[in-house]
Short mmCIF file of C-alpha atoms in Angstrom, two decimals:
data_model
loop_
_atom_site.label_atom_id
_atom_site.label_comp_id
_atom_site.label_asym_id
_atom_site.label_seq_id
_atom_site.Cartn_x
_atom_site.Cartn_y
_atom_site.Cartn_z
CA UNK A 4 -98.29 -61.25 123.28
CA UNK A 5 -95.26 -62.15 125.43
CA UNK A 6 -94.45 -66.20 127.17
CA UNK A 7 -95.85 -64.83 130.57
CA UNK A 8 -99.17 -63.71 129.10
CA UNK A 9 -99.37 -66.80 127.23
CA UNK A 10 -98.53 -68.53 130.64
CA UNK A 11 -101.11 -66.48 132.87
CA UNK A 12 -103.94 -66.85 130.46
CA UNK A 13 -103.30 -70.70 130.24
CA UNK A 14 -102.91 -70.74 133.73
CA UNK A 15 -106.68 -69.41 134.05
CA UNK A 16 -107.96 -71.76 131.27
CA UNK A 17 -106.96 -74.43 133.13
CA UNK A 18 -108.05 -73.52 136.65
CA UNK A 19 -111.57 -72.83 134.87
CA UNK A 20 -111.43 -75.90 133.59
CA UNK A 21 -110.31 -77.97 136.81
CA UNK A 22 -113.57 -76.22 138.75
CA UNK A 23 -115.64 -76.93 136.22
CA UNK A 24 -114.99 -80.33 135.74
CA UNK A 25 -114.52 -80.59 139.53
CA UNK A 26 -118.64 -79.66 140.30
CA UNK A 27 -119.64 -82.10 137.41
CA UNK A 28 -117.66 -84.61 139.19
CA UNK A 29 -119.08 -83.70 142.27
CA UNK A 30 -122.41 -83.99 140.87
CA UNK A 31 -121.30 -87.05 138.69
CA UNK A 32 -120.95 -88.35 142.35
CA UNK A 33 -124.22 -87.17 144.68
CA UNK A 34 -126.45 -88.65 141.18
CA UNK A 35 -124.25 -92.28 141.51
CA UNK A 36 -124.60 -92.35 144.89
CA UNK A 37 -128.65 -91.31 144.87
CA UNK A 38 -128.98 -94.29 142.34
CA UNK A 39 -126.99 -96.51 144.54
CA UNK A 40 -129.12 -96.42 147.46
CA UNK A 41 -132.13 -96.77 145.27
CA UNK A 42 -131.08 -99.69 143.90
CA UNK A 43 -129.87 -101.10 147.24
CA UNK A 44 -133.50 -100.23 148.33
CA UNK A 45 -135.20 -102.10 145.22
CA UNK A 46 -132.58 -105.63 146.77
CA UNK A 47 -134.40 -105.64 150.06
CA UNK A 48 -137.74 -104.77 149.32
CA UNK A 49 -137.13 -107.98 146.48
CA UNK A 50 -134.92 -109.76 149.83
CA UNK A 51 -138.20 -109.07 151.99
CA UNK A 52 -140.30 -110.50 149.55
CA UNK A 53 -138.95 -113.26 148.75
CA UNK A 54 -138.37 -114.62 152.60
CA UNK A 55 -141.65 -113.68 152.34
CA UNK A 56 -142.70 -116.31 149.40
CA UNK A 57 -140.28 -119.24 151.13
CA UNK A 58 -142.22 -118.59 154.72
CA UNK A 59 -145.37 -119.36 152.81
CA UNK A 60 -143.88 -122.39 150.52
CA UNK A 61 -142.44 -123.98 154.07
CA UNK A 62 -146.25 -123.74 156.05
CA UNK A 63 -147.80 -125.04 153.18
CA UNK A 64 -145.29 -128.12 153.16
CA UNK A 65 -145.79 -128.71 156.37
CA UNK A 66 -149.80 -128.72 156.22
CA UNK A 67 -149.45 -130.45 153.41
CA UNK A 68 -147.84 -133.03 155.11
CA UNK A 69 -149.91 -133.73 158.51
CA UNK A 70 -153.12 -134.79 156.24
CA UNK A 71 -151.01 -137.33 154.96
CA UNK A 72 -149.97 -139.19 158.27
CA UNK A 73 -153.78 -138.34 159.61
CA UNK A 74 -154.81 -140.37 156.93
CA UNK A 75 -152.41 -142.82 156.60
CA UNK A 76 -153.03 -143.69 160.28
CA UNK A 77 -156.63 -144.45 159.93
CA UNK A 78 -156.09 -147.11 157.24
CA UNK A 79 -153.73 -148.77 159.32
CA UNK A 80 -156.08 -149.16 161.79
CA UNK A 81 -158.58 -150.46 159.65
CA UNK A 82 -156.38 -153.01 158.53
CA UNK A 83 -155.97 -154.05 161.78
CA UNK A 84 -159.57 -154.48 162.53
CA UNK A 85 -160.88 -156.67 159.58
CA UNK A 86 -157.32 -158.64 159.77
CA UNK A 87 -158.10 -159.71 163.31
CA UNK A 88 -161.91 -160.71 162.57
CA UNK A 89 -160.72 -162.53 159.20
CA UNK A 90 -158.85 -164.32 161.58
CA UNK A 91 -161.79 -165.45 164.16
CA UNK A 92 -163.78 -166.36 161.78
CA UNK A 93 -161.50 -168.64 160.16
CA UNK A 94 -161.25 -170.52 163.52
CA UNK A 95 -164.67 -170.41 163.98
CA UNK A 96 -165.50 -172.56 160.60
CA UNK A 97 -162.54 -174.32 161.31
CA UNK A 98 -163.63 -175.81 165.20
CA UNK A 99 -167.39 -175.67 163.11
CA UNK A 100 -166.63 -178.01 160.17
CA UNK A 101 -164.73 -180.93 161.87
CA UNK A 102 -167.42 -181.44 164.81
CA UNK A 103 -170.30 -181.37 162.29
CA UNK A 104 -168.24 -184.02 159.92
CA UNK A 105 -168.54 -186.22 162.79
CA UNK A 106 -172.26 -185.63 163.19
CA UNK A 107 -173.08 -186.54 159.76
CA UNK A 108 -170.62 -190.18 159.11
CA UNK A 109 -171.77 -192.75 161.02
CA UNK A 110 -170.35 -195.07 158.68
CA UNK A 111 -166.92 -193.72 159.09
CA UNK A 112 -164.95 -196.41 162.20
CA UNK A 113 -164.03 -195.15 165.87
CA UNK A 114 -160.22 -195.22 165.19
CA UNK A 115 -161.24 -192.56 161.84
CA UNK A 116 -163.32 -190.93 164.54
CA UNK A 117 -160.76 -190.73 167.27
CA UNK A 118 -158.15 -189.18 164.84
CA UNK A 119 -160.65 -186.47 163.25
CA UNK A 120 -160.88 -185.99 166.88
CA UNK A 121 -157.98 -185.61 168.01
CA UNK A 122 -156.83 -183.49 165.00
CA UNK A 123 -159.73 -180.76 165.95
CA UNK A 124 -158.10 -180.33 169.57
CA UNK A 125 -154.88 -179.71 167.75
CA UNK A 126 -156.42 -177.49 165.65
CA UNK A 127 -158.62 -176.95 168.79
CA UNK A 128 -155.80 -175.46 170.59
CA UNK A 129 -154.17 -173.69 168.06
CA UNK A 130 -157.21 -171.29 167.02
CA UNK A 131 -156.61 -170.99 170.58
CA UNK A 132 -153.57 -169.75 171.57
CA UNK A 133 -154.14 -167.45 168.39
CA UNK A 134 -157.36 -166.20 169.39
CA UNK A 135 -155.25 -165.45 172.60
CA UNK A 136 -152.36 -164.21 171.50
CA UNK A 137 -155.16 -161.80 169.47
CA UNK A 138 -156.83 -160.94 172.42
CA UNK A 139 -153.68 -159.74 174.07
CA UNK A 140 -153.72 -156.89 170.91
CA UNK A 141 -156.93 -155.65 171.28
CA UNK A 142 -156.00 -155.07 174.99
CA UNK A 143 -152.41 -153.18 174.45
CA UNK A 144 -154.26 -151.99 171.28
CA UNK A 145 -156.85 -150.18 174.06
CA UNK A 146 -154.72 -149.43 176.63
CA UNK A 147 -152.40 -147.42 174.05
CA UNK A 148 -153.10 -143.36 173.85
CA UNK A 149 -152.53 -143.77 170.19
CA UNK A 150 -154.94 -146.48 168.73
CA UNK A 151 -152.34 -147.65 165.80
CA UNK A 152 -150.71 -151.03 166.03
CA UNK A 153 -146.96 -150.97 166.44
CA UNK A 154 -146.39 -151.15 162.90
CA UNK A 155 -149.15 -148.28 162.38
CA UNK A 156 -146.45 -146.18 165.32
CA UNK A 157 -143.15 -146.92 163.35
CA UNK A 158 -145.06 -145.60 159.97
CA UNK A 159 -145.54 -142.10 161.92
CA UNK A 160 -142.62 -141.58 164.03
CA UNK A 161 -141.01 -141.94 159.24
CA UNK A 162 -144.00 -139.75 158.73
CA UNK A 163 -142.86 -137.36 161.39
CA UNK A 164 -139.28 -137.35 160.47
CA UNK A 165 -139.95 -136.76 156.93
CA UNK A 166 -142.27 -133.83 157.79
CA UNK A 167 -139.47 -132.74 159.50
CA UNK A 168 -136.82 -133.39 157.16
CA UNK A 169 -139.54 -131.59 154.23
CA UNK A 170 -138.86 -128.47 156.65
CA UNK A 171 -135.20 -128.44 156.92
CA UNK A 172 -134.99 -128.99 153.03
CA UNK A 173 -137.36 -125.61 152.83
CA UNK A 174 -135.71 -123.69 155.24
CA UNK A 175 -132.25 -124.30 153.58
CA UNK A 176 -133.69 -123.80 150.58
CA UNK A 177 -134.93 -120.68 151.78
CA UNK A 178 -131.24 -120.23 153.55
CA UNK A 179 -129.50 -121.52 150.02
CA UNK A 180 -131.09 -119.56 147.79
CA UNK A 181 -130.58 -116.09 149.85
CA UNK A 182 -127.40 -116.49 149.93
CA UNK A 183 -126.92 -117.65 146.38
CA UNK A 184 -129.46 -114.10 146.09
CA UNK A 185 -126.18 -112.73 148.22
CA UNK A 186 -124.13 -113.71 146.35
CA UNK A 187 -125.18 -113.22 143.67
CA UNK A 188 -125.44 -109.67 144.42
CA UNK A 189 -121.34 -109.18 145.26
CA UNK A 190 -120.86 -111.48 142.68
CA UNK A 191 -121.87 -108.35 140.09
CA UNK A 192 -120.42 -106.04 142.45
CA UNK A 193 -117.68 -107.64 141.53
CA UNK A 194 -117.69 -108.24 137.76
CA UNK A 195 -119.23 -104.75 137.84
CA UNK A 196 -116.72 -102.98 139.61
CA UNK A 197 -114.35 -104.75 137.83
CA UNK A 198 -115.68 -103.53 134.43
CA UNK A 199 -115.84 -100.13 135.38
CA UNK A 200 -112.51 -100.20 135.96
CA UNK A 201 -111.67 -102.54 132.97
CA UNK A 202 -113.40 -99.73 130.59
CA UNK A 203 -112.11 -96.72 132.56
CA UNK A 204 -109.14 -98.06 131.64
CA UNK A 205 -110.24 -98.83 128.37
CA UNK A 206 -112.00 -95.08 127.75
CA UNK A 207 -108.65 -93.72 129.54
CA UNK A 208 -108.02 -90.49 126.70
CA UNK A 209 -104.53 -91.49 124.93
CA UNK A 210 -101.95 -88.41 125.10
CA UNK A 211 -103.01 -87.19 121.17
CA UNK A 212 -101.84 -83.37 121.29
CA UNK A 213 -98.44 -81.25 121.64
CA UNK A 214 -100.27 -79.92 125.04
CA UNK A 215 -100.36 -82.71 127.04
CA UNK A 216 -97.15 -84.02 125.84
CA UNK A 217 -95.89 -81.14 127.26
CA UNK A 218 -97.89 -81.43 130.09
CA UNK A 219 -96.39 -85.65 131.11
CA UNK A 220 -93.02 -85.61 129.64
CA UNK A 221 -91.91 -82.14 131.52
CA UNK A 222 -93.98 -83.53 134.65
CA UNK A 223 -90.92 -84.86 136.25
CA UNK A 224 -89.18 -81.58 136.54
CA UNK A 225 -92.32 -79.71 137.48
CA UNK A 226 -92.47 -81.22 140.56
CA UNK A 227 -88.72 -81.40 141.16
CA UNK A 228 -88.37 -77.63 140.61
CA UNK A 229 -91.83 -76.56 142.80
CA UNK A 230 -90.18 -79.03 145.18
CA UNK A 231 -86.93 -76.85 145.59
CA UNK A 232 -88.32 -74.06 145.24
CA UNK A 233 -91.10 -75.16 148.69
CA UNK A 234 -87.57 -76.31 150.07
CA UNK A 235 -86.02 -72.60 149.47
CA UNK A 236 -90.02 -70.67 151.15
CA UNK A 237 -89.91 -73.43 153.49
CA UNK A 238 -87.69 -71.41 156.01
CA UNK A 239 -88.29 -67.90 154.59
CA UNK A 240 -88.54 -64.91 156.85
CA UNK A 241 -87.17 -62.46 155.02
CA UNK A 242 -85.47 -61.28 151.37
CA UNK A 243 -81.88 -60.48 152.72
CA UNK A 244 -78.15 -61.60 151.06
CA UNK A 245 -79.25 -64.75 153.00
CA UNK A 246 -82.01 -65.26 150.80
CA UNK A 247 -80.77 -64.11 147.39
CA UNK A 248 -77.68 -66.85 148.37
CA UNK A 249 -79.92 -69.55 149.10
CA UNK A 250 -82.07 -68.54 145.70
CA UNK A 251 -79.24 -68.41 143.23
CA UNK A 252 -77.93 -72.06 144.81
CA UNK A 253 -81.93 -73.61 143.97
CA UNK A 254 -81.90 -72.32 140.58
CA UNK A 255 -78.16 -73.67 139.64
CA UNK A 256 -79.12 -77.08 141.03
CA UNK A 257 -82.20 -76.84 138.84
CA UNK A 258 -79.90 -77.41 135.97
CA UNK A 259 -81.18 -73.08 134.46
CA UNK A 260 -77.13 -72.40 134.47
CA UNK A 261 -74.93 -69.79 136.13
CA UNK A 262 -75.96 -67.18 133.76
CA UNK A 263 -79.31 -67.24 133.97
CA UNK A 264 -79.49 -67.67 138.12
CA UNK A 265 -77.16 -64.38 138.55
CA UNK A 266 -79.54 -62.56 136.49
CA UNK A 267 -82.37 -64.05 138.47
CA UNK A 268 -80.91 -62.30 141.37
CA UNK A 269 -80.48 -59.49 140.25
CA UNK A 270 -83.41 -58.41 138.90
CA UNK A 271 -85.01 -59.82 141.73
CA UNK A 272 -83.63 -57.56 144.56
CA UNK A 273 -84.91 -54.73 141.55
CA UNK A 274 -88.51 -56.10 142.18
CA UNK A 275 -88.43 -56.91 145.55
CA UNK A 276 -87.97 -53.04 146.43
CA UNK A 277 -90.46 -52.03 144.11
CA UNK A 278 -92.87 -54.21 145.25
CA UNK A 279 -92.11 -54.62 148.56
CA UNK A 280 -92.31 -58.33 148.81
CA UNK A 281 -92.52 -59.04 151.83
CA UNK A 282 -94.85 -63.05 151.31
CA UNK A 283 -93.23 -66.00 150.40
CA UNK A 284 -95.63 -66.66 147.49
CA UNK A 285 -95.02 -63.30 146.73
CA UNK A 286 -91.49 -63.53 146.13
CA UNK A 287 -92.34 -67.43 143.98
CA UNK A 288 -94.56 -65.43 142.32
CA UNK A 289 -91.61 -63.72 140.70
CA UNK A 290 -89.23 -65.60 140.83
CA UNK A 291 -91.10 -68.05 137.83
CA UNK A 292 -92.49 -64.59 136.52
CA UNK A 293 -88.38 -63.46 136.42
CA UNK A 294 -87.17 -66.65 134.59
CA UNK A 295 -90.10 -67.11 131.90
CA UNK A 296 -89.47 -63.06 130.68
CA UNK A 297 -86.07 -63.52 131.11
CA UNK A 298 -86.43 -66.72 128.49
CA UNK A 299 -88.73 -65.07 126.26
CA UNK A 300 -86.00 -62.28 125.94
CA UNK A 301 -83.30 -64.84 125.14
CA UNK A 302 -85.31 -66.09 122.02
CA UNK A 303 -86.20 -63.18 119.95
CA UNK A 304 -85.79 -64.03 116.41
CA UNK A 305 -85.15 -67.25 117.57
CA UNK A 306 -86.09 -69.98 114.66
CA UNK A 307 -87.47 -72.78 116.07
CA UNK A 308 -88.35 -74.14 113.24
CA UNK A 309 -86.25 -76.74 110.93
CA UNK A 310 -84.71 -74.53 107.40
CA UNK A 311 -86.18 -77.03 104.63
CA UNK A 312 -84.33 -76.51 100.97
CA UNK A 313 -87.10 -74.08 98.70
CA UNK A 314 -85.70 -76.96 96.11
CA UNK A 315 -84.10 -80.29 95.64
CA UNK A 316 -83.69 -82.34 98.54
CA UNK A 317 -83.20 -81.07 102.52
CA UNK A 318 -80.51 -82.64 103.46
CA UNK A 319 -80.23 -82.44 107.67
CA UNK A 320 -76.42 -83.99 109.28
CA UNK A 321 -77.29 -85.42 112.77
CA UNK A 322 -74.31 -85.26 115.86
CA UNK A 323 -73.37 -85.77 119.19
CA UNK A 324 -70.93 -87.67 121.66
CA UNK A 325 -72.14 -91.54 121.83
CA UNK A 326 -75.64 -92.61 123.61
CA UNK A 327 -77.60 -89.21 123.16
CA UNK A 328 -79.85 -91.07 121.42
CA UNK A 329 -79.23 -89.60 117.36
CA UNK A 330 -80.55 -93.17 115.16
CA UNK A 331 -82.85 -93.21 117.54
CA UNK A 332 -84.31 -89.82 117.30
CA UNK A 333 -83.15 -90.29 112.70
CA UNK A 334 -85.74 -93.40 112.74
CA UNK A 335 -88.93 -91.19 115.13
CA UNK A 336 -88.34 -87.96 112.65
CA UNK A 337 -88.25 -89.57 109.60
CA UNK A 338 -91.86 -91.50 111.09
CA UNK A 339 -93.23 -88.18 111.60
CA UNK A 340 -92.31 -86.63 108.21
CA UNK A 341 -93.31 -90.09 106.88
CA UNK A 342 -96.86 -89.01 108.25
CA UNK A 343 -96.71 -85.76 106.22
CA UNK A 344 -95.93 -87.14 102.96
CA UNK A 345 -92.56 -86.69 102.59
CA UNK A 346 -89.91 -88.82 101.01
CA UNK A 347 -87.25 -89.58 102.78
CA UNK A 348 -83.90 -91.08 102.76
CA UNK A 349 -81.49 -92.31 105.36
CA UNK A 350 -77.71 -92.58 104.85
CA UNK A 351 -75.96 -94.82 107.74
CA UNK A 352 -72.64 -93.14 107.52
CA UNK A 353 -72.12 -94.14 110.97
CA UNK A 354 -69.48 -97.11 109.71
CA UNK A 355 -67.28 -96.62 112.81
CA UNK A 356 -69.86 -97.99 115.87
CA UNK A 357 -70.44 -102.34 115.89
CA UNK A 358 -74.79 -102.15 115.08
CA UNK A 359 -75.11 -98.48 114.37
CA UNK A 360 -75.65 -99.57 110.59
CA UNK A 361 -77.73 -101.95 111.22
CA UNK A 362 -79.46 -100.36 114.20
CA UNK A 363 -80.29 -97.14 111.29
CA UNK A 364 -81.61 -100.02 109.12
CA UNK A 365 -84.41 -101.51 111.53
CA UNK A 366 -85.86 -98.45 111.95
CA UNK A 367 -85.79 -97.56 108.19
CA UNK A 368 -87.34 -101.17 107.26
CA UNK A 369 -89.88 -100.51 110.32
CA UNK A 370 -90.64 -96.30 108.86
CA UNK A 371 -90.97 -97.67 105.35
CA UNK A 372 -88.14 -95.97 104.11
CA UNK A 373 -85.18 -95.78 102.15
CA UNK A 374 -81.54 -96.56 103.03
CA UNK A 375 -78.31 -96.35 101.40
CA UNK A 376 -75.45 -97.91 103.43
CA UNK A 377 -72.19 -99.77 103.45
CA UNK A 378 -70.40 -102.53 105.19
CA UNK A 379 -68.41 -101.57 108.56
CA UNK A 380 -65.72 -99.41 108.95
CA UNK A 381 -66.21 -97.70 105.63
CA UNK A 382 -65.28 -94.64 104.77
CA UNK A 383 -68.58 -92.35 105.71
CA UNK A 384 -68.12 -89.58 103.46
CA UNK A 385 -67.92 -92.20 100.61
CA UNK A 386 -71.72 -93.54 102.31
CA UNK A 387 -72.50 -89.80 102.36
CA UNK A 388 -71.85 -89.15 98.43
CA UNK A 389 -74.07 -91.96 97.40
CA UNK A 390 -76.97 -91.21 99.67
CA UNK A 391 -76.68 -87.66 97.91
CA UNK A 392 -76.45 -88.69 94.90
CA UNK A 393 -79.37 -91.62 95.09
CA UNK A 394 -81.49 -87.94 97.05
CA UNK A 395 -80.99 -86.07 93.51
CA UNK A 396 -81.40 -88.32 91.01
CA UNK A 397 -84.91 -90.10 92.90
CA UNK A 398 -86.56 -86.48 94.39
CA UNK A 399 -85.77 -87.34 97.86
CA UNK A 400 -87.60 -84.40 99.83
CA UNK A 401 -85.42 -85.69 102.95
CA UNK A 402 -81.87 -86.70 103.23
CA UNK A 403 -80.80 -87.67 107.30
CA UNK A 404 -77.33 -88.55 107.86
CA UNK A 405 -76.33 -90.52 111.29
CA UNK A 406 -72.91 -89.35 111.64
CA UNK A 407 -70.33 -91.88 114.46
CA UNK A 408 -70.55 -90.28 118.17
CA UNK A 409 -67.35 -88.29 118.54
CA UNK A 410 -66.26 -86.35 121.63
CA UNK A 411 -65.69 -82.62 120.43
CA UNK A 412 -61.56 -83.05 121.90
CA UNK A 413 -61.13 -85.51 119.41
CA UNK A 414 -59.75 -83.66 116.58
CA UNK A 415 -59.76 -86.66 114.43
CA UNK A 416 -63.02 -86.94 114.42
CA UNK A 417 -63.98 -83.31 113.53
CA UNK A 418 -61.88 -83.18 110.71
CA UNK A 419 -64.33 -86.50 110.02
CA UNK A 420 -67.52 -84.55 109.96
CA UNK A 421 -66.11 -81.58 108.19
CA UNK A 422 -64.86 -83.95 104.84
CA UNK A 423 -68.71 -85.16 105.03
CA UNK A 424 -69.82 -81.30 105.58
CA UNK A 425 -68.10 -80.06 102.32
CA UNK A 426 -69.04 -83.74 100.29
CA UNK A 427 -72.57 -82.43 100.89
CA UNK A 428 -71.49 -79.19 100.04
CA UNK A 429 -69.88 -79.71 96.79
CA UNK A 430 -72.91 -82.23 95.91
CA UNK A 431 -75.58 -79.56 96.77
CA UNK A 432 -74.44 -75.99 98.07
CA UNK A 433 -76.80 -74.66 100.25
CA UNK A 434 -76.17 -77.87 102.08
CA UNK A 435 -77.03 -79.52 104.89
CA UNK A 436 -79.96 -77.09 105.61
CA UNK A 437 -79.74 -78.43 109.17
CA UNK A 438 -76.47 -79.51 111.58
CA UNK A 439 -78.50 -80.88 114.92
CA UNK A 440 -77.31 -81.75 117.93
CA UNK A 441 -78.60 -84.51 119.64
CA UNK A 442 -77.84 -83.62 123.76
CA UNK A 443 -79.37 -85.67 126.63
CA UNK A 444 -81.53 -84.26 129.06
CA UNK A 445 -80.36 -86.42 131.50
CA UNK A 446 -76.83 -85.10 131.70
CA UNK A 447 -78.30 -81.82 133.27
CA UNK A 448 -74.91 -79.81 133.21
CA UNK A 449 -72.76 -81.60 130.80
CA UNK A 450 -75.02 -81.68 127.95
CA UNK A 451 -74.31 -77.38 128.12
CA UNK A 452 -71.01 -78.44 127.49
CA UNK A 453 -71.06 -80.16 124.91
CA UNK A 454 -73.31 -77.66 123.03
CA UNK A 455 -70.95 -75.36 124.15
CA UNK A 456 -67.69 -77.34 122.68
CA UNK A 457 -69.66 -78.03 119.34
CA UNK A 458 -70.84 -74.80 118.26
CA UNK A 459 -67.25 -73.76 118.56
CA UNK A 460 -65.99 -76.24 116.39
CA UNK A 461 -69.36 -77.08 114.36
CA UNK A 462 -71.39 -75.12 112.95
CA UNK A 463 -74.58 -75.80 115.11
CA UNK A 464 -77.63 -74.56 114.03
CA UNK A 465 -80.18 -76.44 116.01
CA UNK A 466 -80.33 -78.72 119.49
CA UNK A 467 -82.57 -82.35 119.57
CA UNK A 468 -83.24 -82.31 123.21
CA UNK A 469 -84.07 -86.40 123.93
CA UNK A 470 -85.04 -88.05 127.29
CA UNK A 471 -86.95 -85.47 128.49
CA UNK A 472 -89.56 -86.46 129.81
CA UNK A 473 -87.54 -88.67 131.61
CA UNK A 474 -85.86 -86.27 134.43
CA UNK A 475 -86.04 -83.95 136.46
CA UNK A 476 -82.91 -81.54 134.70
CA UNK A 477 -86.38 -80.38 131.95
CA UNK A 478 -84.60 -76.51 133.54
CA UNK A 479 -81.34 -76.94 130.65
CA UNK A 480 -83.70 -75.57 128.03
CA UNK A 481 -83.61 -72.38 130.10
CA UNK A 482 -79.38 -72.73 129.75
CA UNK A 483 -78.95 -73.37 127.04
CA UNK A 484 -81.30 -70.77 124.78
CA UNK A 485 -79.80 -68.44 127.72
CA UNK A 486 -76.23 -68.66 127.74
CA UNK A 487 -75.77 -70.12 123.94
CA UNK A 488 -78.36 -68.57 121.88
CA UNK A 489 -78.83 -72.04 120.02
CA UNK A 490 -82.86 -72.85 119.62
CA UNK A 491 -84.16 -76.36 120.55
CA UNK A 492 -85.73 -77.69 116.96
CA UNK A 493 -87.06 -80.93 118.67
CA UNK A 494 -87.98 -82.49 121.96
CA UNK A 495 -88.27 -86.09 122.55
CA UNK A 496 -91.51 -85.75 125.26
CA UNK A 497 -91.95 -90.27 125.98
CA UNK A 498 -90.33 -93.25 123.71
CA UNK A 499 -93.47 -93.94 121.26
CA UNK A 500 -92.43 -92.83 117.69
CA UNK A 501 -94.56 -89.67 117.71
CA UNK A 502 -92.86 -88.40 121.57
CA UNK A 503 -90.80 -87.05 119.42
CA UNK A 504 -91.93 -83.53 118.64
CA UNK A 505 -91.15 -80.20 117.52
CA UNK A 506 -90.33 -77.49 120.13
CA UNK A 507 -92.84 -75.37 120.91
CA UNK A 508 -91.48 -73.15 123.34
CA UNK A 509 -94.97 -71.40 125.51
CA UNK A 510 -95.90 -75.47 125.88
CA UNK A 511 -92.89 -75.63 127.27
CA UNK A 512 -92.68 -72.87 129.95
CA UNK A 513 -96.74 -73.84 130.80
CA UNK A 514 -95.51 -77.07 130.97
CA UNK A 515 -92.22 -76.32 133.50
CA UNK A 516 -93.54 -74.17 135.91
CA UNK A 517 -97.98 -74.87 135.66
CA UNK A 518 -99.28 -74.38 139.48
CA UNK A 519 -96.27 -72.81 140.64
CA UNK A 520 -97.78 -69.70 140.38
CA UNK A 521 -100.62 -67.14 141.24
CA UNK A 522 -102.13 -65.83 138.45
CA UNK A 523 -105.37 -63.82 139.99
#
């Protein structure tokens, strides 16, 4: 099955899956809405019951308070009448006793009688004043609407104020209860939403499959390529020479390479005549289809997997300019093979760049693999020799050799690289099994130029394309295959250790052109 057939099949499967997920999401949304409405109804019923209960409690409190007030007023009135009767009886008794004593005591002298009479008169006057005051008080009490004394009235007023405060307290309690219930409900909803978001974040599936990694890693390239095509076709009127000029410019800008852009333009001219293409969408479909077909044809008999030794250690030499990620690529690839159960050894042959040896040593410790190293400025070939001896004597499966970043036009550095290859071939005749050129995908056409020059001076067997997820220039893969006929062995699709993946042309094509062609 060709690449384009694979692309159409995957696109149809993705479209069917998307439709199914959309229906499921709609059904879930409807169920969630119904559940939310049901919960809201239950909350409203519960709030109404709370309001009714609060009103009943308020009425009972007021009804209980009023009998207490009436009872207190009656008790106070009875107590006042009793006190008046006791004072009157005392007065009468005090008046009668002196008179009786005066009549019965004939033996007292006239002076004593006079003194007693005087005292009695004073007491009688005081009692008369008391009686007059009591009479006035009784008169005021009778004329008042409420049959209670001033003190009783004050008590009654205080009781009324207490009742009002009780009502306010009950009402406030009801209000606070409702407010607290509302706040609790609001807080519950807020917490629930927060928990849902947190759960959604925790439940978000991690990118694990290669298909998902390619889809995410090529997102920028896919969006940019789609935008370029949309811009090209926005002003589309007819397929004429002006259109083909714009198409070539668009494809070159997408880093597919000059040669491929010319081939696409030439083949599209013939396709337009055969299919009588007039609509912009049909033009876009033909462009994408031709890109995939040309890429597929250029990769005939291409071997994207690594060449591994049948016996003894496999030696892989990494070359490239400074800053493309050679050391990081070795660290990630070592981890990949270590997870596969391979015994891995590193050789720190980049003795020129400051910090290169320490950087590779950190990766070795992180991956849990062994490393052979020497001080900076040492002869790189001597480091390679020591590593080869260790790999053979201790039965290592893989030996990764890091080399200094070098420009392809620096004769002395290229000669040094040739010397290392001679040492490797002398110790292990079939080695190195791979010479991998590491390229930075973000450099676009510059990466293509580097590959051309390295291929002329070194026996490069494959490409490792790093930082593909951080660029919109994923079309460079098409140009490398079409113009250099060099297989891309590995691609960097993220910053994690396991984001360096073996290159899969099918997944790459689908990740780059997904959604840009109508496969119905």
